[in-house]
Coordinates of C-alpha atoms and ligand atoms in Angstrom, one line a residue:
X1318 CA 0.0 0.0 0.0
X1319 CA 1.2 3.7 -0.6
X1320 CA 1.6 5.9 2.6
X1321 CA 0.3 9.3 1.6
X1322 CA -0.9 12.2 4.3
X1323 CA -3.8 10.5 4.8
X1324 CA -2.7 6.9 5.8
X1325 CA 0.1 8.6 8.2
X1326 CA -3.1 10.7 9.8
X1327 CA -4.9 7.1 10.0
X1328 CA -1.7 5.9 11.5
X1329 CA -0.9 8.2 13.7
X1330 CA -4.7 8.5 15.2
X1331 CA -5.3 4.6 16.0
X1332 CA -1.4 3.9 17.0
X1333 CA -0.8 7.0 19.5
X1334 CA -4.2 7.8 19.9
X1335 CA -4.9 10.7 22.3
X1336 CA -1.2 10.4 23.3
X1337 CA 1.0 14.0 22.8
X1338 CA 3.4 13.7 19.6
X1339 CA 6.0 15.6 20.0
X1340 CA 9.3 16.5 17.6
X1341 CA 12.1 18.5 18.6
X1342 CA 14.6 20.3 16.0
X1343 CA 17.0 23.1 16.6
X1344 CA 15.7 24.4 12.9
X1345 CA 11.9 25.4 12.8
X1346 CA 9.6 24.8 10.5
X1347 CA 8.3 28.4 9.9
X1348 CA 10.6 31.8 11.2
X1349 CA 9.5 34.8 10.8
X1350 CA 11.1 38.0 9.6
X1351 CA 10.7 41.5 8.7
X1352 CA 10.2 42.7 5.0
X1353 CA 9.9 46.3 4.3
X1354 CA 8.2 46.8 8.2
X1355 CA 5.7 43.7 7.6
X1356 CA 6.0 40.0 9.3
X1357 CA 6.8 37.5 6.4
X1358 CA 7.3 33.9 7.0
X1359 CA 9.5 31.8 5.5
X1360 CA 10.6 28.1 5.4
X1361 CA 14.4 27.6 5.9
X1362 CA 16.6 25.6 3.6
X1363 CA 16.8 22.6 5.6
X1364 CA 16.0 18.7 5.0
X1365 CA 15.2 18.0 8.5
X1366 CA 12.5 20.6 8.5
X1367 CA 11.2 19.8 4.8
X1368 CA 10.4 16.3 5.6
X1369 CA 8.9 16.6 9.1
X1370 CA 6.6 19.5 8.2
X1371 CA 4.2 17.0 6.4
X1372 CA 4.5 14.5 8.9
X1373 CA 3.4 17.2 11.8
X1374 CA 0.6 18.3 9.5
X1375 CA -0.6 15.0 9.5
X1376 CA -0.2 14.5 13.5
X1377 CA -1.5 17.8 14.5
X1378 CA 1.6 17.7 17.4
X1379 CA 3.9 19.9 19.0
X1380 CA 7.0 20.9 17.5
X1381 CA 10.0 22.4 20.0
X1382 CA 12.3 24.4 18.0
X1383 CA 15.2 27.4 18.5
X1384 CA 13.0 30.6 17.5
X1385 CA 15.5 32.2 15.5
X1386 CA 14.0 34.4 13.2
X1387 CA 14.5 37.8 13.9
X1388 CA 10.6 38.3 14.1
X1389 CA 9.9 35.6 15.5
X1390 CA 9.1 36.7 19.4
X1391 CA 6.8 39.3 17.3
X1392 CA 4.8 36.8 15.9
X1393 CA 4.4 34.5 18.6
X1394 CA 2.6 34.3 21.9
X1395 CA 4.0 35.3 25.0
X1396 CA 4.9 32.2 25.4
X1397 CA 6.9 31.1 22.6
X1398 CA 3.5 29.9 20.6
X1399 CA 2.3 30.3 17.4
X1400 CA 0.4 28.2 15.0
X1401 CA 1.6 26.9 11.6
X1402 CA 1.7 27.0 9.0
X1403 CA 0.9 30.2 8.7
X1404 CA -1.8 29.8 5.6
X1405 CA -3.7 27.1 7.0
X1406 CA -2.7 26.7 11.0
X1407 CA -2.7 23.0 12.1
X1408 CA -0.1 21.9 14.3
X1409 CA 1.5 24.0 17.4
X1410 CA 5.0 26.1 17.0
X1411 CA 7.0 26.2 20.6
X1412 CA 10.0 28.3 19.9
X1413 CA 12.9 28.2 22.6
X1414 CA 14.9 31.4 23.1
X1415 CA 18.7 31.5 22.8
X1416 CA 20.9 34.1 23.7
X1417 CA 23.9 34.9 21.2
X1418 CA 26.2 33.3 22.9
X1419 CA 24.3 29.8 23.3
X1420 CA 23.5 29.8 19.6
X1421 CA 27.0 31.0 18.9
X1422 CA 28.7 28.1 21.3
X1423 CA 26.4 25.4 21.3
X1424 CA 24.9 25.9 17.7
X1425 CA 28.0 27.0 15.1
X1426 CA 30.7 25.6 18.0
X1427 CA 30.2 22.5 18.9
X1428 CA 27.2 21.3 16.7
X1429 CA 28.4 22.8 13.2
X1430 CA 32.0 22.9 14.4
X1431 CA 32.9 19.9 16.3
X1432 CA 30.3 17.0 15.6
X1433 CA 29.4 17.8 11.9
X1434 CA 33.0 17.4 10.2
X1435 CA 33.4 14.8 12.8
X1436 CA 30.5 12.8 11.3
X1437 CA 31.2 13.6 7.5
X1438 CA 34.5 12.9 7.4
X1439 CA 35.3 15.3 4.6
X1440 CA 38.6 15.8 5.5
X1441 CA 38.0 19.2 7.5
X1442 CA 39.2 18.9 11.2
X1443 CA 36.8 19.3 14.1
X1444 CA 37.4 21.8 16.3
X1445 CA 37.0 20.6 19.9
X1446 CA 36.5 23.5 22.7
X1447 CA 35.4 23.3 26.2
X1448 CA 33.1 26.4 26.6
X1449 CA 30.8 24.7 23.1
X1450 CA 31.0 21.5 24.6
X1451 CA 29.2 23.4 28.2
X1452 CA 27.2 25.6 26.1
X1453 CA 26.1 22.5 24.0
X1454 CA 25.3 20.7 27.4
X1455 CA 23.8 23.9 28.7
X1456 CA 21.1 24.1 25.3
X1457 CA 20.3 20.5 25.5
X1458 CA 18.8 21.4 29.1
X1459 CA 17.2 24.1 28.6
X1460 CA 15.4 22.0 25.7
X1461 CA 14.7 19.4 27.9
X1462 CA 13.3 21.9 30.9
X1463 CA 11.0 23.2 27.8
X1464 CA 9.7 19.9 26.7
X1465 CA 9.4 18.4 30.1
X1466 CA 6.9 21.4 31.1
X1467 CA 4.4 19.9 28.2
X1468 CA 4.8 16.3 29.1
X1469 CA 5.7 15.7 32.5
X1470 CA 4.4 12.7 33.9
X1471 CA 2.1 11.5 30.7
X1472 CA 2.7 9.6 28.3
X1473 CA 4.0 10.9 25.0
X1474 CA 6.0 9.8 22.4
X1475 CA 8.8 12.6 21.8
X1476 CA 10.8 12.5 18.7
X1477 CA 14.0 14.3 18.6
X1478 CA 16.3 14.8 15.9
X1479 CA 19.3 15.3 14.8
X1480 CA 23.0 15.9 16.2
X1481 CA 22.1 19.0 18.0
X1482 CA 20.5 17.1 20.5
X1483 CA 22.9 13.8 21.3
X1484 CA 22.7 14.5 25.1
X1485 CA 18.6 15.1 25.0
X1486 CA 16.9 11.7 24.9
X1487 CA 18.6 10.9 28.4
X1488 CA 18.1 14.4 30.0
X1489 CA 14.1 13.5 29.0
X1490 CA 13.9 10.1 30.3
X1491 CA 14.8 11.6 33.1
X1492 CA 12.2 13.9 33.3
X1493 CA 9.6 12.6 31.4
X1494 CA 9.4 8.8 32.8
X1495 CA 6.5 7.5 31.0
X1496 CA 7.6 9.0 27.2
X1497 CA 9.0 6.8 24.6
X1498 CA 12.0 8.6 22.6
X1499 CA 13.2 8.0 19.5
X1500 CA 15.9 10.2 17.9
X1501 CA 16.7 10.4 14.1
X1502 CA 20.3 11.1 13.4
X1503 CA 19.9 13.1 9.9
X1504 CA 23.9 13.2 9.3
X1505 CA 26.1 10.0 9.1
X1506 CA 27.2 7.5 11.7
X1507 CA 31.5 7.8 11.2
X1508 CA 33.3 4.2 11.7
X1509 CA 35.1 3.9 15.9
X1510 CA 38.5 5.1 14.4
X1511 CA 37.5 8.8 13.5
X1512 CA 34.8 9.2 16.4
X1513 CA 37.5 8.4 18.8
X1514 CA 39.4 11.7 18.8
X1515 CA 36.1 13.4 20.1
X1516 CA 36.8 14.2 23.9
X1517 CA 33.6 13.8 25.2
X1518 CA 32.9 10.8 23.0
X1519 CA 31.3 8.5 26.5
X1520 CA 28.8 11.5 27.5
X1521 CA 27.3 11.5 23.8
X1522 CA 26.8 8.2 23.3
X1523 CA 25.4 7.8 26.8
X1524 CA 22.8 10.3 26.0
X1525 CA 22.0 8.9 22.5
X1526 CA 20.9 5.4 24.3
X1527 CA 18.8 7.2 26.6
X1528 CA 16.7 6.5 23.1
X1529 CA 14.2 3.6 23.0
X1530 CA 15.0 3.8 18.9
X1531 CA 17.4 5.6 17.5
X1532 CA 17.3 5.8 13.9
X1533 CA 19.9 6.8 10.9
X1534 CA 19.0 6.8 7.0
X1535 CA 21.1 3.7 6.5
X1536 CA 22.8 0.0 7.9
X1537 CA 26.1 1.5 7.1
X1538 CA 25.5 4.1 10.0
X1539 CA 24.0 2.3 11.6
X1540 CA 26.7 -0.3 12.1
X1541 CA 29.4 2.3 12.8
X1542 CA 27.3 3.4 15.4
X1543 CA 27.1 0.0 16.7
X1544 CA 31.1 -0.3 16.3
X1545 CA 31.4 3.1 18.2
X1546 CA 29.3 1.8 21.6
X1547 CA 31.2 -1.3 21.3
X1548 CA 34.4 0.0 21.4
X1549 CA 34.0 2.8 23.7
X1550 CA 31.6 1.9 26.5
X1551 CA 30.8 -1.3 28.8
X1552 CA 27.5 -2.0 26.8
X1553 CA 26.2 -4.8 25.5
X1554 CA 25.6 -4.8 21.6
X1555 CA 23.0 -7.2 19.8
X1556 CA 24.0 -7.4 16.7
X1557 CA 21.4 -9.7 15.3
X1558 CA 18.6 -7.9 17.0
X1559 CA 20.5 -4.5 15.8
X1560 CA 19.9 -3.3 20.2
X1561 CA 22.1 -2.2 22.7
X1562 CA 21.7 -2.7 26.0
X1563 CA 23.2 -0.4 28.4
X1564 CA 22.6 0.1 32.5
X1565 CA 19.6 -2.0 31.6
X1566 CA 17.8 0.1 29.2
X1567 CA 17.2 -1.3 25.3
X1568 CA 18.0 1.3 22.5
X1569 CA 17.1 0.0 19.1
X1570 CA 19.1 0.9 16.6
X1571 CA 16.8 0.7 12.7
X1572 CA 17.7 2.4 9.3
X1573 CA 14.5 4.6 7.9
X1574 CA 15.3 6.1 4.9
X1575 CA 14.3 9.8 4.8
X1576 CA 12.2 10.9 1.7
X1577 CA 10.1 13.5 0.3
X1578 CA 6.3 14.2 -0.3
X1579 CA 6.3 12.7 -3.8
X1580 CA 3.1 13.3 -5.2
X1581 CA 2.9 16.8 -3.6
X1582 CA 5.9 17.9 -5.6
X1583 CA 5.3 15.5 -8.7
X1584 CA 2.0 17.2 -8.8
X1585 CA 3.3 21.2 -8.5
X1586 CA 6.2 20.1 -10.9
X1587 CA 3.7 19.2 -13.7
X1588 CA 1.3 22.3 -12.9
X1589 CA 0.6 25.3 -15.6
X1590 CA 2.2 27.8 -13.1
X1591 CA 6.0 25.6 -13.3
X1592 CA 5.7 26.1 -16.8
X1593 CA 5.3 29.2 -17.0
X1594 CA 7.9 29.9 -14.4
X1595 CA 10.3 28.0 -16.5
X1596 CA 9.0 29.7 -19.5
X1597 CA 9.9 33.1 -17.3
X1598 CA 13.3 32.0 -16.4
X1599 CA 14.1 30.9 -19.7
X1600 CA 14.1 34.3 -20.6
X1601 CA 15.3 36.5 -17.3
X1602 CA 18.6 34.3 -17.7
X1603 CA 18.7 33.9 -22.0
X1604 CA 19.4 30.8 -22.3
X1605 CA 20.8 30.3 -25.7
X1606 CA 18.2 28.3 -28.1
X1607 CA 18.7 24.6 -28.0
X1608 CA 20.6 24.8 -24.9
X1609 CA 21.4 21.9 -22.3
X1610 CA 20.9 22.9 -18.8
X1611 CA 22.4 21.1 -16.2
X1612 CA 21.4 22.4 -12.5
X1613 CA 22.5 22.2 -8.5
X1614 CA 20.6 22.8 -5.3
X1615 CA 22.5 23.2 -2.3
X1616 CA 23.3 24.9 0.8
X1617 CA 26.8 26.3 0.8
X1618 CA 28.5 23.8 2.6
X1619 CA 31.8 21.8 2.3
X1620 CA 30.3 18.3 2.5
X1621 CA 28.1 19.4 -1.0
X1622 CA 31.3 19.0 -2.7
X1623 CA 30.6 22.3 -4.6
X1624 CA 34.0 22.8 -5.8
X1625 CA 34.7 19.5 -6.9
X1626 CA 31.5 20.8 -9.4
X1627 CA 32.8 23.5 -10.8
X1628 CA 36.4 21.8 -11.7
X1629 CA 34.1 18.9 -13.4
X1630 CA 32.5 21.6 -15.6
X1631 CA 35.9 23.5 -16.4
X1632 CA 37.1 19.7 -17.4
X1633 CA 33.8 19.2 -19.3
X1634 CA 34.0 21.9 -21.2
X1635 CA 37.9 21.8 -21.6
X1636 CA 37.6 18.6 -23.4
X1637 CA 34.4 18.9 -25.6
X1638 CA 34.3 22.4 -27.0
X1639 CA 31.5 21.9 -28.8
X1640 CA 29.7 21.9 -25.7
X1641 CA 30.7 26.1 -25.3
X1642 CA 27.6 28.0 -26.1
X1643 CA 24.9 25.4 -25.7
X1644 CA 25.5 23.9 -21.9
X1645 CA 24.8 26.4 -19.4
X1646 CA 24.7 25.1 -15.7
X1647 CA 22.9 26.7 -13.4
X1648 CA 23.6 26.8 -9.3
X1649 CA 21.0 27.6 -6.6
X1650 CA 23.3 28.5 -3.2
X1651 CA 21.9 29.1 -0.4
X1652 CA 24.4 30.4 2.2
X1653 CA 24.6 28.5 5.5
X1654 CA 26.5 28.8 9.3
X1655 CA 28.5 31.7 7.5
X1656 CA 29.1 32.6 11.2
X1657 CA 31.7 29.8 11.0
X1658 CA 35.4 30.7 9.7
X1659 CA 35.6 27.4 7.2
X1660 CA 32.2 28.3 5.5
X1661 CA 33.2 31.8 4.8
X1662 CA 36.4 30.5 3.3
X1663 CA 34.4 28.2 0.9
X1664 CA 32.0 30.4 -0.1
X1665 CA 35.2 32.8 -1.1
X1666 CA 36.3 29.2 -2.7
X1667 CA 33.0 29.0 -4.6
X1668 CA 33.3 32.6 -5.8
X1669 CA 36.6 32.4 -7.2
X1670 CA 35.9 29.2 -9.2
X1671 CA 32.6 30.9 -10.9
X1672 CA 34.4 33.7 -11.7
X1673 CA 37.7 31.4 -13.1
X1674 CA 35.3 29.5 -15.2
X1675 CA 33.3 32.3 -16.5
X1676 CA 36.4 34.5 -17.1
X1677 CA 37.9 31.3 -19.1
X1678 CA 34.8 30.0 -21.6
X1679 CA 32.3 33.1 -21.5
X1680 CA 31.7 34.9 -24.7
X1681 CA 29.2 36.6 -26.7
X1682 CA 26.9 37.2 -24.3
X1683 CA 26.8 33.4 -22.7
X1684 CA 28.8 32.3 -19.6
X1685 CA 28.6 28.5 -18.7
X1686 CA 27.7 28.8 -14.8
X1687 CA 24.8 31.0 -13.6
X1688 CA 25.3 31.4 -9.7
X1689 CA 22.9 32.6 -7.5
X1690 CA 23.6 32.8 -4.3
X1691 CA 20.0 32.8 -2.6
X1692 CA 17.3 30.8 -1.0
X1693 CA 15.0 30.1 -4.1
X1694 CA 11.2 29.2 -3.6
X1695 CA 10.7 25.2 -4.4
X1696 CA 8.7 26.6 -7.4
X1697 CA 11.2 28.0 -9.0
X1698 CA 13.5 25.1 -8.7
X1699 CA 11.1 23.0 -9.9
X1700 CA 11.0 25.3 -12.8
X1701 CA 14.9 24.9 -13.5
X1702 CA 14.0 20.8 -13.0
X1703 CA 11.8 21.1 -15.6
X1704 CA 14.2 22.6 -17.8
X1705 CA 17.3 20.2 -16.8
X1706 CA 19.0 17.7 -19.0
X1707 CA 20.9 17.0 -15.6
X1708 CA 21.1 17.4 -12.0
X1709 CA 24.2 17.0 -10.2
X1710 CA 24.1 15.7 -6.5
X1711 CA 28.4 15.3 -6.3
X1712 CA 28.3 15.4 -1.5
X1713 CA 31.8 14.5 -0.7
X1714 CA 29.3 12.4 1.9
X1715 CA 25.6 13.3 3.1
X1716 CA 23.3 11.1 5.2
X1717 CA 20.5 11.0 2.9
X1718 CA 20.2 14.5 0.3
X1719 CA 16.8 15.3 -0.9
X1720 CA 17.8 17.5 -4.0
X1721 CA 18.4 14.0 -5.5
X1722 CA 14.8 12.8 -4.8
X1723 CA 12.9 16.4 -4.6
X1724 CA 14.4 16.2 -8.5
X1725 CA 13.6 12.5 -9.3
X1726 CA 10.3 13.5 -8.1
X1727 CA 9.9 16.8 -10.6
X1728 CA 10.7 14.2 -13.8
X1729 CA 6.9 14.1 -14.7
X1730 CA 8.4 13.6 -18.1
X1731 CA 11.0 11.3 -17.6
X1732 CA 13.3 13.0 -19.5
X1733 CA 15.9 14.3 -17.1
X1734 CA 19.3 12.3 -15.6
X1735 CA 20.7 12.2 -11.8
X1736 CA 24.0 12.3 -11.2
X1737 CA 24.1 11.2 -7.7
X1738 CA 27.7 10.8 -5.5
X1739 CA 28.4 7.6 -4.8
X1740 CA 28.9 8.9 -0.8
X1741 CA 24.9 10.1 -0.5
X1742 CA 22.7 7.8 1.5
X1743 CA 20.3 8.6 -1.4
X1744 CA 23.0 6.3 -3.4
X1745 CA 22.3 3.5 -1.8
X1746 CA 18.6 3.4 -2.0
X1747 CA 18.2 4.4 -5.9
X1748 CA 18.5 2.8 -8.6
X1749 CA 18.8 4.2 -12.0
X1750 CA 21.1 7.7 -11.4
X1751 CA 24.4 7.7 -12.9
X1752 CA 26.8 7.6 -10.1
X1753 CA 29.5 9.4 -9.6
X1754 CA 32.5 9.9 -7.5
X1755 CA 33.0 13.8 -6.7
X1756 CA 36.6 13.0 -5.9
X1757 CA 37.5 11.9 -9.4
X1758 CA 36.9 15.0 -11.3
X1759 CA 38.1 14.0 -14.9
X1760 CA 35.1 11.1 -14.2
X1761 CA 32.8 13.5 -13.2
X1762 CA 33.6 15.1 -16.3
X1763 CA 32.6 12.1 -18.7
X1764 CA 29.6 11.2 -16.4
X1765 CA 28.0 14.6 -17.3
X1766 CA 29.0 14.1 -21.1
X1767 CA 27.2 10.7 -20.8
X1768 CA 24.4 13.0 -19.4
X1769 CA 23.9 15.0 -21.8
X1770 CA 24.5 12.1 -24.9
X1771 CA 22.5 9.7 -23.2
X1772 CA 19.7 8.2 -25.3
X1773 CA 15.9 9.1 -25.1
X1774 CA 15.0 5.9 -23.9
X1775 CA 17.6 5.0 -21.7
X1776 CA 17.0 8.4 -19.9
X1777 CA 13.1 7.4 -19.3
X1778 CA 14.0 4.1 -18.5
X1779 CA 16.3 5.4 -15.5
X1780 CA 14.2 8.3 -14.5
X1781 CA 11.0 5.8 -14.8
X1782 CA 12.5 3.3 -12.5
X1783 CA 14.0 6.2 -10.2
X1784 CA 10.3 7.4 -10.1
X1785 CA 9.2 4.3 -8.6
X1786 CA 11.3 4.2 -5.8
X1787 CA 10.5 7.4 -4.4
X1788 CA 7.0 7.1 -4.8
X1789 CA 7.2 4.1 -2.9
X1790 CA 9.6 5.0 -0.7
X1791 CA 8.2 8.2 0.1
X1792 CA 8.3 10.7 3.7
X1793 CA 5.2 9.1 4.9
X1794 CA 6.4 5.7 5.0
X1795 CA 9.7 6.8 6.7
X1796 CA 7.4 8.5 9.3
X1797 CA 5.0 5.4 9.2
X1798 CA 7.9 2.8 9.8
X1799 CA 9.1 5.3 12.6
X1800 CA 5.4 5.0 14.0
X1801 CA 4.8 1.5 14.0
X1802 CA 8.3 0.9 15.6
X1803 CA 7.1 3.6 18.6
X1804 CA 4.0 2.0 18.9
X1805 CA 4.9 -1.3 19.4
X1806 CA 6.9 -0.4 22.5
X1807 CA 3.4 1.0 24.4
Ligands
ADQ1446 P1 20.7 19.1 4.2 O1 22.2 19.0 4.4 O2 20.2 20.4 4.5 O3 19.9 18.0 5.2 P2 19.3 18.0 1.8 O4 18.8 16.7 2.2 O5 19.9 18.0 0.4 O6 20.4 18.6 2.7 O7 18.1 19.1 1.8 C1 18.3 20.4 1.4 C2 16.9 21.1 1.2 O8 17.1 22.4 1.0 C3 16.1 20.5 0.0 O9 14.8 20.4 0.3 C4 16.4 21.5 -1.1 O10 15.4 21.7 -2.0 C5 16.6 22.8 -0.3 N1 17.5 23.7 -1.0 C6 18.8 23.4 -1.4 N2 19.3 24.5 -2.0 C7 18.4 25.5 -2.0 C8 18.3 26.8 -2.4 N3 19.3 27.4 -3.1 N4 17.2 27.5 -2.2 C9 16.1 26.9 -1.6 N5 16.1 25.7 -1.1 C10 17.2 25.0 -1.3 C11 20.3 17.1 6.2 C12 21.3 16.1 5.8 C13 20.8 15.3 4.5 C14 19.5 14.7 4.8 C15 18.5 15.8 5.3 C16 17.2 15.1 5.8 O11 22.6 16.7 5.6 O12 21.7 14.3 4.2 O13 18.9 14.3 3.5 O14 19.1 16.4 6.5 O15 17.5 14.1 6.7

C-alpha cells in the first residue's frame, strides 16, 4: 500500500491515539522575519525541517524548536507559541529562546564545528572547545526543561532529531518517565577510528541510548554506530537484533530512509504555473536556443562537494568544445553557518571558481555557470528541473540529500538524468542515477557528457525506475515505519 498524508493521519490516530506527539529540531519549521516593516514567513533551507513538516501536518503535534528568526518573538505568543503553518494553522510552533552566545557556542561551536566534520569525514578537522561543549550541554537542558513542562508525567511519544541534540533523549527520560524517545540522526554515523578523537565521546553516546530507537538513514550508520558503543563503552551490543543494551535500558538501533512528499511535488512540478515559471526564467537568464541545462541545489556547505562541481565543468568543457555555447549550468546556493570561519572561506572558494570559469569559456553574451547565491522558492526550482537535461548531486558524503529525490520526483516527463555521489545515503537506495565519485573529477567530467549524450529511452528508462522508488519510498512511509516501531513499544 502507498503511505500518503492520509494513511500517516490514520496511523498516527489509531497507533498514538490521544497520546502527545512531540518532535524537537534546533531548525523550525516556519521563522518569521521583517520585509519592508511587515512580518513574512518563510521556510528555511533545511531537510530535517522539509520532511517533518508533512509528517506534523498529519499529527497535528507539538513541534520544540530554536525561535531564530528575527521576528519571531513578534509573531508569537508570550509564550513562545504560534500556529503553523501560517496559511492554513494545524499543528503548534513552541520556539525556545537562545541568547547569542548559546546559539553561537552550542549551535556554530560544537554542533556545526565539532560533531558535523566529525560525522562527515570530509577531510575538514573538528574543532574541539570546552566552553561549546558546556554551552552544548547547557542548550540540551534548557530543551529538555521546555519539553518536560508539556509532558511531565504523561505519556507521549517525543521524537527528537538530529545531532544538536545527542545529550537530550537521556536528560528527558529523566524527566519525562512515562515517554518513549526516539531520535533520528539526519547526518552520518562515522566508523570507531574517526569518532574516537572526540573528547567527550562517552557522555554523547550515553545520551543517544537514553533512546528507546534511534534511527539513521542507512545500515552503514548504523553499524558504525554500533562499532562506536562497542568500542568505547561497557554495553552490550545485539548485533542480530540491531539493540544495545546499556545500564539495563534497550536502544534499538533501525535504518529509515528519509524521503520526500512525492506526489505533492510530482504534482506542482507538472502544474501550468511551473511552466510558466520555467517559461519566465528561460528568458530572465537567455538561455541560448537549444541549450542543455544542467542544474544544483545546495546549501553552501563543504560536504556538497561544490567545488569538486565546478572543476568537473571546467574539465567538461575543456575537453568537448562543442559543448561552449549550448551547456549552461545553473547553481541555486543558499548560504549557510556563514558565522563559521571554514564556511566563509568556501563560499570565497565558490566565488573564485565561478568567476575562473566564467572568465575562461564566457563569450558573446553566454557564460557557462549561472550562480545565484539565494534561498530560491521550491517553485522556482522545480521550474529549473523542468528545464534540466541534468542534476548533479556530487556530497563529498551526506546522510540521505533530498535535491536527489525532490528532482527524481519533478521528472513528470522522464526525460531528465541524476548524477548522484556515490557517498549520499540517497545512493544507496536508488536505482537508476548515474553515479558518480566527486573526488574523481576527470570522471565527473565524462559522467555529465554521458548525461547529456545519453539516449531518449535510456533516460526514461532510468528516471522511470528512479520514479518508482521514491513514490514508494516516500516521507510518509519513513514517518509510518518510525510510527509502528514507537507504537509497538506501548
Ligand atoms: P541538508 O544537508 O540540508 O539536510 P538536503 O537533504 O539536500 O540537505 O536538503 C536540502 C533542502 O534544501 C532541500 O529540500 C532543497 O530543495 C533545499 N535547498 C537546497 N538549495 C536550496 C536553495 N538554493 N534555495 C532553496 N532551497 C534549497 C540534512 C542532511 C541530509 C538529509 C537531510 C534530511 O545533511 O543528508 O537528507 O538532512 O534528513
Amino acid at each position: 500500500m502507498l503511505e500518503s498524508r492520509d494513511t500517516l493521519r490514520h496511523l498516527i490516530r489509531t497507533k498514538l491515539g490521544n497520546q502527545k506527539f512531540v518532535v524537537v529540531s534546533n531548525r523550525e519549521p516556519y521563522m518569521h522575519e521583517y520585509r519592508d516593516g511587515q512580518i513574512e514567513s518563510i521556510r528555511p533551507a533545511s531537510g530535517v525541517t522539509v520532511a517533518l513538516d508533512p509528517v506534523m501536518q498529519a499529527s497535528r503535534g507539538l513541534w520544540v524548536a530554536h525561535g531564530s528568526g528575527a521576528a519571531d518573538s513578534e509573531a508569537s505568543d508570550l509564550n513562545g507559541f504560534v500556529h503553523v503553518p501560517p496559511k492554513q494553522p494545524n499543528y503548534k510552533l513552541k520556539r525556545v529562546w537562545l541568547s547569542k552566545q548559546q546559539e553561537e557556542d552550542y549551535y556554530y561551536g560544537f554542533a556545526n564545528s565539532a560533531l558535523w566534520p566529525l560525522c562527515h569525514v570530509a577531510y575538514r578537522r573538528p574543532v574541539f572547545r570546552e566552553q561549546d561543549w558546556k554551552m552544548y550541554r547547557e542548550v540540551n537542558e534548557l530543551f529538555a526543561d521546555r519539553v518536560a513542562e508539556e509532558i511531565g508525567d504523561d505519556r507521549a511519544f517525543l521524537f527528537i532529531q538530529d545531532y544538536h541534540f545527542a545529550l537530550l533523549p537521556r536528560m528527558l527520560r529523566k524527566r519525562c518517565p512515562r515517554a518513549i524517545i526516539a531520535q533520528f540522526w539526519h547526518i552520518p554515523w562515522p566508523n570507531p577510528e574517526v569518532f574516537r578523537i572526540c573528547p567527550w565521546r562517552h557522555e554523547i553516546l550515553d545520551g543517544m541510548l537514553g533512546n528507546d530507537i534511534l534511527g539513521f538513514h542507512i545500515r552503514y550508520h548504523c553499524h558504525n554506530f554500533i562499532d562506536t558503543v562497542d568500542r568505547e563503552l561497557e554495553a552490550r551490543p545485539d548485533r542480530e537484533m540491531t539493540a544495545i543494551v546499556f545500564g539495563g535500558h534497550t536502544t534499538k538501533i533501525r535504518a529509515f530512509p528519509i524521503s520526500i512528499d512525492f506526489e505533492d511535488v510530482s504534482r506542482r512540478a507538472a502544474s501550468p504555473e511551473t511552466k510558466k515559471t520555467a517559461m519566465a526564467l528561460r528568458r530572465r537568464y537567455r538561455f541560448p536556443d537549444d541549450f542543455i541545462l544542467g542544474v544544483g541545489a545546495d546549501r553552501i556547505d563543504y560536504t556538497k562537494g561544490l567545488p569538486e562541481r565546478f572543476d568537473a565543468i571546467d574539465r567538461l568543457l575543456e575537453r568537448y568544445p562543442q559543448y561552449r555555447e549550448r551547456f549552461v549550468f545553473f547553481q541555486a546556493a543558499v548560504p549557510s553557518r556563514t558565522h563559521v570561519g571554514e564556511y566563509r572561506r568556501l563560499n570565497d572558494e565558490v566565488d573564485e571558481r565561478v568567476a575562473a570559469l566564467n572568465q575562461k569559456y564566457g563569450r558573446r553574451g553566454w557564460q557557462p555557470v549561472i550562480f545565484v547565491r539565494e534561498h530560491i522558492p521550491l517553485s522556482t526550482l522545480l521550474g529549473l528541473y523542468q528545464m534540466a537535461r541534468f542534476v548533479v548531486v556530487s556530497s563529498l558524503h551526506d546522510g540521505m540529500n533530498l535535491v536527489a529525490k525532490e528532482f527524481v520526483a519533478s521528472q513528470v516527463d522522464s526525460d531528465g538524468v541524476l548524477l548522484l555521489s556515490q557517498f549520499t545515503g540517497a545512493a544507496r537506495e536508488l536505482r537508476g542515477a548515474v553515479v558518480i565519485n566527486p573526488y574523481a573529477v576527470d570522471d565527473m567530467a565524462e559522467r555529465m557528457r554521458e548525461a547529456m549524450e545519453m539516449e531518449p529511452v535510456e533516460v526514461r528508462r532510468r528516471m522511470g525506475r528512479l520514479r518508482a522508488q521514491v513514490r514508494e519510498n516516500n516521507v510518509y512511509k519513513w514517518a509510518a515505519d518510525i510510527i509502528r516501531k514507537l507504537s509497538k513499544l506501548t
